[in-house]
Coordinates of C-alpha atoms and ligand atoms in Angstrom, one line a residue:
M1 CA 170.0 107.7 -84.9
T2 CA 170.2 104.0 -84.2
E3 CA 167.7 101.9 -84.2
L4 CA 167.1 102.0 -80.1
E5 CA 167.9 105.4 -79.9
Q6 CA 164.3 106.3 -81.6
F7 CA 162.8 104.3 -79.7
A8 CA 163.4 107.5 -77.0
A9 CA 160.8 109.8 -76.6
P10 CA 163.3 113.2 -76.7
G11 CA 164.3 114.2 -73.5
S12 CA 162.8 111.7 -71.7
E13 CA 164.0 108.3 -70.6
W14 CA 163.6 105.0 -72.3
W15 CA 161.4 103.5 -69.6
R16 CA 159.6 106.1 -69.0
S17 CA 156.7 105.5 -71.7
A18 CA 158.1 102.1 -72.6
V19 CA 155.8 98.5 -73.3
I20 CA 157.8 95.6 -72.0
Y21 CA 156.7 92.2 -72.5
Q22 CA 158.1 89.6 -70.0
I23 CA 159.6 86.0 -71.1
Y24 CA 159.0 83.2 -69.2
P25 CA 162.2 81.8 -70.9
R26 CA 161.3 77.6 -70.0
S27 CA 158.3 78.5 -72.1
F28 CA 158.6 81.3 -74.4
A29 CA 160.2 79.0 -76.7
D30 CA 162.2 75.3 -76.8
A31 CA 165.2 75.2 -79.6
S32 CA 166.8 72.4 -78.4
G33 CA 163.4 70.0 -77.8
D34 CA 163.8 68.9 -74.4
G35 CA 160.6 70.2 -73.4
I36 CA 162.0 73.9 -71.5
G37 CA 162.6 77.2 -73.8
D38 CA 165.5 78.2 -73.4
L39 CA 167.4 80.8 -74.7
P40 CA 168.1 80.5 -78.8
G41 CA 164.9 80.2 -78.6
I42 CA 163.7 82.9 -77.8
T43 CA 166.6 83.9 -80.4
G44 CA 164.5 82.2 -83.3
R45 CA 161.1 84.3 -82.3
L46 CA 162.9 88.4 -82.1
D47 CA 161.0 88.4 -85.3
A48 CA 157.3 87.7 -84.0
L49 CA 158.1 90.5 -81.1
Q50 CA 159.3 92.8 -82.9
E51 CA 156.2 93.2 -85.0
L52 CA 154.2 92.7 -82.5
G53 CA 155.4 95.8 -81.2
I54 CA 156.8 96.0 -77.5
D55 CA 160.1 98.1 -76.1
A56 CA 161.9 96.0 -74.5
I57 CA 161.9 92.6 -73.3
W58 CA 162.2 91.6 -69.1
L59 CA 164.2 87.3 -68.9
S60 CA 162.9 84.9 -65.6
P61 CA 166.0 84.0 -64.9
F62 CA 168.3 81.9 -66.8
M63 CA 170.8 81.7 -64.3
T64 CA 171.9 78.4 -63.3
S65 CA 170.2 77.4 -60.7
P66 CA 169.0 73.7 -59.3
Q67 CA 165.4 74.6 -60.6
K68 CA 163.3 74.4 -57.3
D69 CA 161.2 77.8 -58.3
A70 CA 161.7 77.8 -61.4
G71 CA 165.0 79.5 -61.8
Y72 CA 164.4 82.3 -59.0
D73 CA 167.1 80.0 -57.1
V74 CA 169.9 81.0 -58.2
A75 CA 173.1 78.7 -58.3
D76 CA 175.5 80.5 -60.3
Y77 CA 174.4 85.0 -60.8
R78 CA 177.9 85.0 -63.3
D79 CA 176.2 81.6 -65.2
V80 CA 173.6 80.5 -68.0
D81 CA 172.3 77.4 -66.7
P82 CA 172.6 74.8 -69.2
I83 CA 169.1 73.7 -70.1
F84 CA 168.7 77.0 -71.1
G85 CA 171.6 77.7 -72.9
T86 CA 175.3 79.7 -72.7
L87 CA 176.5 82.7 -72.3
A88 CA 177.8 83.0 -75.0
D89 CA 173.6 82.0 -76.2
F90 CA 173.1 85.0 -74.2
D91 CA 175.3 87.2 -75.6
E92 CA 173.6 86.3 -79.0
M93 CA 170.3 86.9 -78.2
L94 CA 171.4 90.6 -76.8
A95 CA 172.6 91.1 -79.7
Q96 CA 169.8 90.7 -82.0
A97 CA 167.4 92.4 -79.8
H98 CA 169.3 95.3 -79.8
A99 CA 169.4 94.4 -83.8
R100 CA 165.9 94.8 -83.6
G101 CA 166.2 97.6 -81.1
I102 CA 164.4 95.8 -78.4
R103 CA 166.4 97.0 -74.8
V104 CA 167.2 93.7 -72.6
I105 CA 166.4 93.3 -69.0
V106 CA 167.1 90.5 -67.1
D107 CA 166.1 89.4 -63.9
L108 CA 168.0 89.8 -61.0
V109 CA 167.0 87.3 -57.5
P110 CA 169.5 89.3 -54.5
N111 CA 166.7 88.6 -51.3
H112 CA 167.6 85.3 -51.5
S113 CA 170.4 82.2 -54.0
S114 CA 169.7 78.7 -53.7
D115 CA 171.1 76.1 -51.3
Q116 CA 173.8 75.3 -54.1
H117 CA 175.2 78.4 -54.6
A118 CA 178.5 77.4 -53.3
W119 CA 178.4 80.5 -50.9
F120 CA 175.5 78.0 -49.0
Q121 CA 177.2 75.0 -49.8
E122 CA 180.5 76.6 -47.7
A123 CA 177.7 78.7 -44.7
L124 CA 176.9 75.1 -44.2
K125 CA 180.5 73.6 -43.4
A126 CA 181.7 76.2 -41.7
G127 CA 178.9 76.1 -38.3
P128 CA 178.1 79.0 -35.9
G129 CA 179.3 82.0 -36.2
S130 CA 181.5 82.3 -39.4
R131 CA 182.2 84.9 -41.5
E132 CA 180.8 82.4 -44.3
R133 CA 177.8 81.9 -42.1
A134 CA 177.2 85.8 -41.4
R135 CA 176.4 86.0 -45.2
Y136 CA 172.7 84.6 -44.9
V137 CA 170.2 83.9 -42.1
F138 CA 171.6 81.5 -39.2
R139 CA 170.1 81.7 -36.0
D140 CA 169.9 79.4 -33.0
G141 CA 166.8 77.7 -32.1
R142 CA 164.5 78.9 -29.4
G143 CA 164.0 76.5 -27.0
E144 CA 165.9 74.4 -23.9
N145 CA 167.8 72.1 -26.7
G146 CA 167.5 74.8 -30.1
E147 CA 164.5 72.8 -31.7
L148 CA 161.9 75.7 -31.6
P149 CA 162.5 77.5 -34.5
P150 CA 164.0 81.5 -34.4
N151 CA 161.0 82.7 -35.2
N152 CA 156.9 82.4 -35.8
W153 CA 156.9 83.4 -39.8
E154 CA 155.4 81.6 -42.3
S155 CA 157.1 80.8 -45.7
V156 CA 155.3 82.4 -49.1
F157 CA 154.3 79.5 -50.1
G158 CA 153.3 77.4 -47.5
G159 CA 155.0 76.2 -43.9
G160 CA 157.3 77.9 -41.2
M161 CA 160.1 79.8 -42.5
W162 CA 163.0 78.1 -40.9
Q163 CA 165.0 76.2 -41.8
R164 CA 167.0 73.5 -39.5
V165 CA 170.5 71.7 -40.2
T166 CA 173.0 69.4 -39.5
E167 CA 175.8 70.7 -38.5
A168 CA 180.0 69.6 -39.4
D169 CA 180.1 66.3 -36.0
G170 CA 176.3 65.4 -37.0
T171 CA 174.1 67.1 -34.3
P172 CA 171.3 69.3 -34.8
G173 CA 172.4 72.4 -35.7
Q174 CA 171.1 76.6 -36.5
W175 CA 168.3 77.5 -38.3
Y176 CA 168.1 79.8 -42.3
L177 CA 166.0 81.9 -42.5
H178 CA 163.5 81.5 -46.3
I179 CA 161.0 83.6 -46.9
F180 CA 160.0 80.9 -50.3
D181 CA 161.0 77.5 -50.4
A182 CA 164.2 75.5 -48.1
T183 CA 165.6 75.4 -50.5
Q184 CA 166.1 79.5 -51.2
P185 CA 168.4 80.6 -48.2
D186 CA 168.1 84.7 -47.4
F187 CA 171.3 86.8 -47.6
D188 CA 171.6 88.9 -45.0
W189 CA 171.8 92.2 -46.1
T190 CA 173.4 93.9 -43.6
N191 CA 176.7 92.1 -44.7
E192 CA 179.4 94.3 -46.4
E193 CA 180.3 91.2 -48.6
V194 CA 176.8 89.8 -49.8
K195 CA 176.5 94.1 -50.7
E196 CA 180.2 94.2 -52.5
E197 CA 178.7 90.7 -54.3
F198 CA 175.8 92.4 -55.9
R199 CA 176.8 95.3 -57.0
S200 CA 179.3 93.2 -59.3
I201 CA 177.2 91.2 -60.4
L202 CA 175.1 94.2 -61.4
R203 CA 178.2 94.5 -63.8
F204 CA 179.2 91.3 -65.4
W205 CA 175.3 92.1 -67.1
L206 CA 175.7 95.5 -67.2
D207 CA 179.0 94.9 -69.3
R208 CA 177.3 92.8 -71.7
G209 CA 175.1 94.9 -72.1
V210 CA 172.3 94.3 -70.5
D211 CA 169.8 98.2 -70.4
G212 CA 167.9 96.9 -66.7
F213 CA 167.6 94.8 -64.2
R214 CA 164.2 93.4 -62.9
V215 CA 164.5 92.5 -58.7
D216 CA 162.9 90.1 -57.2
V217 CA 161.6 90.7 -54.4
A218 CA 162.8 93.9 -53.8
H219 CA 160.6 94.5 -50.8
G220 CA 162.1 92.0 -48.4
M221 CA 165.6 92.0 -48.8
V222 CA 165.9 93.4 -44.5
K223 CA 164.3 92.4 -42.2
E224 CA 163.1 94.0 -38.9
A225 CA 166.3 94.5 -36.6
G226 CA 166.0 91.4 -33.4
L227 CA 163.6 89.3 -36.1
P228 CA 160.7 90.0 -33.5
D229 CA 157.6 87.7 -34.2
Y230 CA 154.6 87.9 -36.4
A231 CA 151.2 86.1 -37.5
P232 CA 149.9 87.6 -40.7
V233 CA 146.4 88.5 -40.6
A234 CA 143.8 85.9 -41.5
D235 CA 143.8 87.9 -45.4
A236 CA 146.6 89.0 -46.2
D237 CA 148.2 88.7 -49.5
S238 CA 150.9 86.2 -49.0
M239 CA 153.1 88.7 -51.0
G240 CA 152.8 91.7 -48.3
G241 CA 150.1 93.8 -50.2
G242 CA 147.6 94.9 -47.9
E243 CA 149.9 94.3 -44.4
E244 CA 151.4 96.9 -43.0
N245 CA 154.5 96.8 -40.4
V246 CA 155.6 93.0 -40.8
P247 CA 159.1 92.8 -40.3
Y248 CA 160.1 91.6 -43.2
W249 CA 158.5 93.3 -45.9
G250 CA 158.7 97.1 -47.0
Q251 CA 161.6 97.9 -44.0
D252 CA 163.1 101.4 -44.5
G253 CA 167.1 99.8 -44.9
V254 CA 166.1 98.2 -48.5
H255 CA 166.2 101.7 -49.8
D256 CA 169.8 102.0 -49.1
I257 CA 170.6 99.1 -51.2
Y258 CA 168.6 100.9 -54.0
R259 CA 170.4 103.8 -53.9
D260 CA 173.4 102.4 -53.8
W261 CA 172.5 100.6 -56.8
H262 CA 171.2 103.4 -58.8
Q263 CA 174.9 104.6 -58.8
V264 CA 175.8 101.7 -60.2
M265 CA 173.3 101.7 -62.6
A266 CA 174.6 105.6 -63.1
E267 CA 177.9 104.6 -64.2
Y268 CA 176.7 103.3 -67.5
D269 CA 175.9 104.9 -70.4
G270 CA 172.1 104.3 -71.6
D271 CA 169.7 105.6 -69.6
R272 CA 170.1 101.5 -68.1
A273 CA 166.9 101.0 -65.7
L274 CA 165.9 99.1 -62.0
C275 CA 162.7 97.9 -61.7
G276 CA 161.4 96.8 -58.5
E277 CA 159.3 93.7 -57.2
A278 CA 157.4 95.1 -54.5
W279 CA 154.3 94.0 -52.8
L280 CA 153.0 96.8 -50.9
P281 CA 149.8 97.6 -49.1
T282 CA 149.8 100.8 -50.6
L283 CA 151.1 102.5 -53.5
K284 CA 151.6 105.1 -51.3
K285 CA 154.4 102.9 -49.9
T286 CA 155.2 101.5 -52.8
A287 CA 155.6 104.4 -54.6
L288 CA 159.5 105.0 -52.3
W289 CA 160.9 102.8 -54.5
V290 CA 161.2 105.1 -57.2
R291 CA 162.2 108.2 -55.8
P292 CA 164.5 110.0 -57.9
D293 CA 168.0 108.4 -56.1
E294 CA 166.3 104.7 -56.1
M295 CA 165.3 103.0 -58.7
H296 CA 163.1 103.6 -61.6
Q297 CA 160.2 101.4 -62.2
T298 CA 158.3 99.3 -60.2
F299 CA 156.0 96.9 -60.4
N300 CA 151.8 98.5 -60.2
F301 CA 150.7 95.3 -58.0
P302 CA 147.5 97.3 -57.0
Y303 CA 146.6 98.0 -60.5
M304 CA 147.2 94.5 -60.9
M305 CA 145.0 93.3 -58.2
T306 CA 142.4 95.2 -58.5
E307 CA 139.1 93.8 -59.1
W308 CA 136.5 94.1 -62.2
D309 CA 134.9 96.5 -60.9
A310 CA 134.6 100.7 -62.5
A311 CA 135.0 102.5 -59.4
K312 CA 138.0 101.2 -57.8
I313 CA 139.8 100.3 -61.2
R314 CA 139.6 104.8 -61.9
D315 CA 140.5 104.9 -58.3
I316 CA 143.6 103.1 -58.7
I317 CA 144.3 105.1 -61.7
R318 CA 144.1 107.9 -60.7
E319 CA 145.7 107.0 -57.3
S320 CA 148.3 105.9 -59.6
L321 CA 149.4 109.0 -61.5
D322 CA 149.1 110.6 -58.4
E323 CA 151.3 109.1 -55.6
F324 CA 154.5 108.4 -58.9
G325 CA 154.2 112.3 -60.0
K326 CA 154.5 113.1 -56.3
V327 CA 158.0 111.9 -56.6
G328 CA 158.3 112.2 -60.4
A329 CA 158.2 108.8 -61.4
P330 CA 156.0 107.4 -64.4
S331 CA 153.2 104.8 -63.5
T332 CA 154.0 101.6 -64.7
W333 CA 151.3 99.9 -65.6
V334 CA 150.7 95.6 -65.2
L335 CA 147.9 93.0 -65.6
S336 CA 149.5 89.4 -65.9
N337 CA 152.6 88.0 -64.6
H338 CA 154.1 84.5 -64.1
D339 CA 152.8 84.0 -60.1
V340 CA 149.1 85.5 -61.0
I341 CA 146.2 83.8 -62.8
R342 CA 146.1 84.9 -66.4
H343 CA 143.9 88.4 -66.7
A344 CA 141.9 86.4 -69.3
S345 CA 140.1 84.1 -66.8
R346 CA 141.3 86.3 -63.4
L347 CA 138.7 89.3 -64.2
A348 CA 135.8 86.6 -64.0
L349 CA 136.7 84.7 -62.0
T350 CA 133.3 84.7 -59.4
A351 CA 135.5 83.3 -55.8
D352 CA 138.5 84.8 -54.4
S353 CA 141.8 83.8 -55.6
P354 CA 144.4 85.1 -53.4
Q355 CA 147.7 85.2 -55.0
G356 CA 149.6 82.4 -55.2
D357 CA 146.9 80.2 -54.1
G358 CA 146.4 80.1 -58.8
I359 CA 142.9 78.3 -60.0
G360 CA 142.7 74.5 -60.6
P361 CA 140.5 71.0 -61.3
L362 CA 138.6 71.4 -58.0
S363 CA 138.5 75.7 -57.3
A364 CA 135.7 77.2 -57.3
G365 CA 134.6 79.8 -59.2
K366 CA 136.1 79.6 -62.2
P367 CA 135.6 81.0 -64.6
D368 CA 133.5 81.8 -67.9
P369 CA 135.6 81.6 -71.2
S370 CA 134.0 84.3 -73.0
A371 CA 133.8 86.7 -70.3
G372 CA 137.6 86.6 -69.5
L373 CA 138.5 87.2 -72.6
S374 CA 135.8 89.9 -73.0
R375 CA 137.0 92.0 -70.4
A376 CA 141.0 91.3 -70.0
R377 CA 140.9 92.0 -74.0
A378 CA 139.1 95.9 -72.9
A379 CA 141.6 96.4 -69.8
T380 CA 144.4 95.7 -72.0
T381 CA 142.7 98.3 -74.3
A382 CA 142.7 100.8 -71.7
M383 CA 145.9 100.3 -70.0
L384 CA 147.8 100.7 -72.9
A385 CA 146.8 103.8 -73.4
L386 CA 147.4 105.4 -70.5
P387 CA 150.7 107.3 -70.0
G388 CA 154.1 105.6 -68.6
S389 CA 154.9 102.4 -68.9
S390 CA 153.2 98.8 -69.7
Y391 CA 154.2 95.5 -68.9
L392 CA 152.6 91.8 -71.5
Y393 CA 153.3 88.8 -70.1
Q394 CA 153.9 86.6 -72.9
G395 CA 150.8 84.7 -74.1
E396 CA 148.5 87.7 -73.5
E397 CA 149.0 89.2 -76.8
L398 CA 147.0 86.2 -77.4
G399 CA 144.5 85.9 -75.7
L400 CA 145.6 82.8 -72.9
P401 CA 143.3 82.0 -70.4
E402 CA 144.9 80.3 -66.8
A403 CA 145.3 76.1 -67.9
M404 CA 142.8 75.5 -65.2
E405 CA 142.9 71.5 -65.4
I406 CA 146.8 70.3 -65.1
P407 CA 146.9 66.9 -64.0
D408 CA 147.7 67.0 -60.1
E409 CA 151.2 64.5 -61.4
F410 CA 152.8 67.5 -63.5
R411 CA 152.5 70.5 -60.8
Q412 CA 155.9 72.2 -60.5
D413 CA 155.5 75.7 -58.2
P414 CA 156.8 74.5 -55.0
T415 CA 153.2 76.3 -53.5
W416 CA 151.8 73.4 -54.1
F417 CA 153.8 71.2 -52.9
R418 CA 155.0 72.9 -48.8
T419 CA 150.7 72.5 -48.4
N420 CA 150.3 70.3 -49.5
G421 CA 148.4 71.0 -52.5
E422 CA 146.0 73.3 -50.6
R423 CA 147.1 76.0 -52.4
Y424 CA 147.3 74.8 -56.6
G425 CA 149.9 77.4 -57.0
R426 CA 151.4 79.0 -60.6
D427 CA 151.6 76.3 -63.0
G428 CA 148.7 77.5 -64.5
C429 CA 150.2 81.0 -66.0
R430 CA 153.6 79.6 -67.1
V431 CA 152.5 77.0 -69.5
P432 CA 154.4 77.0 -72.7
I433 CA 152.9 79.2 -75.2
P434 CA 151.7 77.8 -78.5
W435 CA 153.2 79.3 -81.7
E436 CA 151.7 77.2 -84.3
S437 CA 148.3 75.1 -84.4
G438 CA 149.0 72.9 -86.1
A439 CA 152.4 71.6 -85.5
P440 CA 153.8 69.7 -82.2
A441 CA 153.5 70.5 -78.8
F442 CA 152.0 74.1 -81.0
G443 CA 154.9 74.9 -83.0
F444 CA 157.1 75.7 -78.7
N445 CA 159.3 73.2 -79.6
T446 CA 159.4 70.4 -82.8
T447 CA 159.6 67.6 -80.6
G448 CA 155.7 67.7 -79.1
D449 CA 157.1 67.6 -75.3
S450 CA 156.0 69.9 -72.6
W451 CA 157.2 70.7 -69.3
L452 CA 154.2 71.9 -68.6
P453 CA 151.3 70.1 -70.8
Q454 CA 149.3 72.0 -72.2
P455 CA 145.1 72.5 -72.7
G456 CA 144.3 70.8 -76.4
E457 CA 142.6 74.0 -76.8
W458 CA 145.1 76.3 -77.3
A459 CA 145.5 75.3 -81.0
T460 CA 142.8 78.3 -81.1
F461 CA 145.0 80.6 -79.3
A462 CA 147.9 79.6 -81.7
R463 CA 149.9 83.0 -83.4
D464 CA 149.7 80.9 -86.6
V465 CA 145.7 81.2 -86.4
E466 CA 145.6 85.3 -85.0
Q467 CA 148.3 86.7 -87.1
A468 CA 144.9 85.1 -90.1
D469 CA 141.8 86.5 -88.4
A470 CA 142.2 90.8 -88.1
T471 CA 139.9 90.4 -85.2
S472 CA 142.0 88.2 -83.0
T473 CA 143.8 89.3 -79.7
L474 CA 147.2 89.5 -81.1
N475 CA 145.7 91.8 -83.6
L476 CA 144.0 93.7 -81.8
Y477 CA 147.6 94.3 -79.6
K478 CA 149.7 94.9 -82.1
E479 CA 146.8 98.1 -83.6
L480 CA 147.4 99.4 -79.5
L481 CA 150.8 98.9 -79.7
R482 CA 151.5 100.3 -83.5
L483 CA 148.8 103.8 -82.2
R484 CA 150.7 103.9 -78.9
R485 CA 153.9 104.6 -81.3
E486 CA 152.1 107.2 -83.1
R487 CA 150.7 109.1 -81.0
D488 CA 153.5 109.2 -77.8
L489 CA 150.9 107.8 -75.2
G490 CA 153.4 106.5 -73.5
I491 CA 154.0 110.2 -72.0
G492 CA 152.4 112.9 -71.1
S493 CA 149.2 113.0 -68.5
L494 CA 145.0 112.5 -68.7
V495 CA 141.6 114.1 -68.8
W496 CA 139.5 112.2 -67.1
E497 CA 135.6 111.8 -68.4
D498 CA 132.4 111.5 -66.8
L499 CA 129.9 109.4 -68.8
G500 CA 128.9 106.8 -65.7
E501 CA 129.2 105.7 -62.3
Q502 CA 129.7 101.8 -64.5
T503 CA 132.3 103.5 -67.2
V504 CA 136.3 104.5 -66.7
A505 CA 137.4 106.8 -69.9
F506 CA 139.3 109.1 -70.5
R507 CA 141.3 111.1 -73.0
R508 CA 144.3 111.8 -74.5
G509 CA 144.2 114.6 -76.5
D510 CA 141.2 114.6 -78.8
L511 CA 142.4 110.4 -78.3
H512 CA 138.7 109.6 -75.8
V513 CA 138.9 105.4 -74.1
A514 CA 136.5 104.1 -73.3
V515 CA 135.6 101.9 -71.4
N516 CA 132.4 99.9 -69.9
L517 CA 131.9 97.5 -67.5
G518 CA 127.6 97.5 -66.8
D519 CA 125.1 95.4 -67.7
A520 CA 123.8 97.4 -71.2
P521 CA 125.8 99.4 -74.4
L522 CA 126.7 102.7 -73.4
E523 CA 125.5 104.9 -76.0
L524 CA 128.8 107.3 -77.3
G525 CA 126.9 109.7 -79.7
D526 CA 126.5 109.7 -83.6
D527 CA 129.3 111.4 -84.0
V528 CA 132.1 109.1 -82.5
T529 CA 135.2 107.4 -85.0
F530 CA 136.3 104.4 -84.0
V531 CA 139.7 103.9 -84.2
V532 CA 140.5 100.2 -82.3
Q533 CA 137.8 98.7 -80.3
S534 CA 138.7 95.8 -78.6
Q535 CA 136.3 93.4 -79.8
P536 CA 134.2 94.7 -83.8
F537 CA 131.0 95.4 -82.2
D538 CA 128.1 97.6 -84.7
G539 CA 126.5 100.5 -83.8
T540 CA 127.7 103.6 -81.8
A541 CA 126.9 101.6 -78.6
L542 CA 129.8 100.4 -76.7
P543 CA 129.2 96.6 -75.3
T544 CA 129.2 95.0 -72.2
D545 CA 132.6 94.7 -71.0
H546 CA 134.1 95.5 -74.1
A547 CA 136.3 98.8 -74.3
T548 CA 137.4 101.6 -77.2
W549 CA 139.3 104.5 -78.1
Y550 CA 137.4 106.4 -81.1
T551 CA 137.3 110.7 -81.8
K552 CA 134.8 112.6 -82.4
G553 CA 132.9 115.3 -84.5
Ligands
LIG1 C1 159.1 86.3 -57.1 C2 158.5 85.4 -58.0 C3 158.5 84.6 -57.7 C4 159.2 83.6 -57.2 C5 159.5 84.6 -55.6 C6 161.1 84.0 -55.2 O1 158.4 86.9 -56.5 O2 158.2 87.1 -59.3 O3 158.6 84.0 -59.3 O4 158.5 82.6 -56.8 O5 160.3 86.1 -55.9 O6 162.2 84.1 -55.4

C-alpha cells in the first residue's frame, strides 16, 4: 500500500475528509531570492507541511501570467510563470509531495484569461463578428456611436465591467466584458472552442498527476442570456454572496460545464476532485454545485463569513450538514483564504468589513490582537472536529493576523487601484509568511526581499519560535490534526449538545467539543479530561473565547 492509499478512509474518497492546505505560492517560500515565492521554495518546505499533518495542498495559480491579479490572470494555462519556476519544477514538487503522502490540487481559472492570452490578442486583431472574438464576450456599445457600455454591470474590483477596444483601423470599437480587472476578459462559455480548450487543459494537468482542481469563480462562468442591466443592492457582497438573481452569478448553465468536467475527471484513477469557488447567497444553492455528477467539493463561504456569535455558528453548521448531506456531499469548512481578512483578525473586528474591502491603516474597527487570536484558535479547534473536509490557509497555523499597516506604495491588489484606495483590498492576507525569526525576510528567502513588507512583530510568529513553544498556535494545529486523523473525525456525523446559548457544543463519539463565546467561564464539570485546549487554562471551566475537546467520566 502506498502512503497515499493509507490516507484515504476505506470506502470513502479522500476528499470527503481531507484537510487541504492552501499555498499562495508568491508568499510561501522563495528559493530564488527575488522576493516572490516559487515552486522550488514549496518543494524545499514540504517537510514542514508533512509534520503539520495535512492531507493535501492547493496551490493558487502559478501559470504564465502578467500578474495583474496575482496570477488569477492566466496567459498560458499549460506552462509555469518564470517567477515561479518551470514545468520541471512543478513535476518535482508534485513528486516530492506525493512521496510524502500529500495530494496536490491546482487552481484553474476558467472564467477569464489574461488580456495577454494568445486568444485575446487574436480577438483584438480579428475584429467584430470573428470566430476569435466569439471566444470572449464582445458586444457593441450603446448610444449613438457605441460610446456607452453594453450594460450597467459593475466589476467586482470596482468601476465598470466593460472595456472598450480600439479596432485595428484605429477607431473606437466594441466592448468586452470583465467581471474582474480590465486585464481579465471573460470567456464566452457558450462557445464550443472554449469548452474543448478547457477539457484539454484539465487533461494536461491530470496527465501530469494532479489530484484535482480548485475552480476559480465557479459561479460566474455563465451569464444570463441577453446580458440584462443589473445594479447590485447596496449591502451586497462583491462576489455575489447574499444576492439572489444576479445575471452573472449562479446561472443554471454552469452546471452543464461541471457535469462535463466530472466525466473528464472520472476518466482518471485515484479519485481526482473538483472544488468550486462559488460565492452564492444560500447553502441550499451552494449545494447544487456538488450534486453527485458535478463537483466534489465547494467552499463553504457562508460558514467562513459567519461572525463570532454562538447561535449563528450553530445554525450555519447545522444548515451546512443538512444541505450538503441532502446531495450526498461532504460539507467543507474554511476560515481563511487569500481573499478575506485572516480569521485571527476578522473574528475580532468591531466594524463591518465586507469581503474584498480588507483593512488598512485608516480603517475603523481594528481588532484587538489577543481577542482575535483567542477566537481564531477556538474557531479552528471547533472546525477541525467537524465531519467533512477542511481548508487551511498558509500562515493560519502560526496564528498570523492580517497585515494592517501596509504602506500605500506597496499595495498590489487591483481592488485598491480600481477604487482609488477606497477599498484596501486583499494584500493584508497575502504577506509572505515567517519561517525563522532571526533570518532575512524571516526565512521566506535568504536575501531579505519580500514583494509585500512583513510586519516586524511577525518575528514572534515565525515557525521556529512556535515549534519550540508547546503552547503555540502551530503546536495546537499539529495536535488537532494528529487527533483528527487518529479518531477519524473527518467522516461520520455529530450529535449536538446544549451547554447554553453562548456555547457551540457537540459530540463526536465519546469526544466532546465546546466553544465558549459568552462573557463568563463555562463550567464543564469535575469529571472532564481535556484532550485539547485551544489555549491552556487551569481548572474545569472553559474561559471566554476558548474551545476544548474533552472526554467525560
Ligand atoms: C477568485 C480568486 C481571487 C481572484 C478572482 C478573479 O475570487 O480567489 O483571488 O481575484 O477570483 O480571478
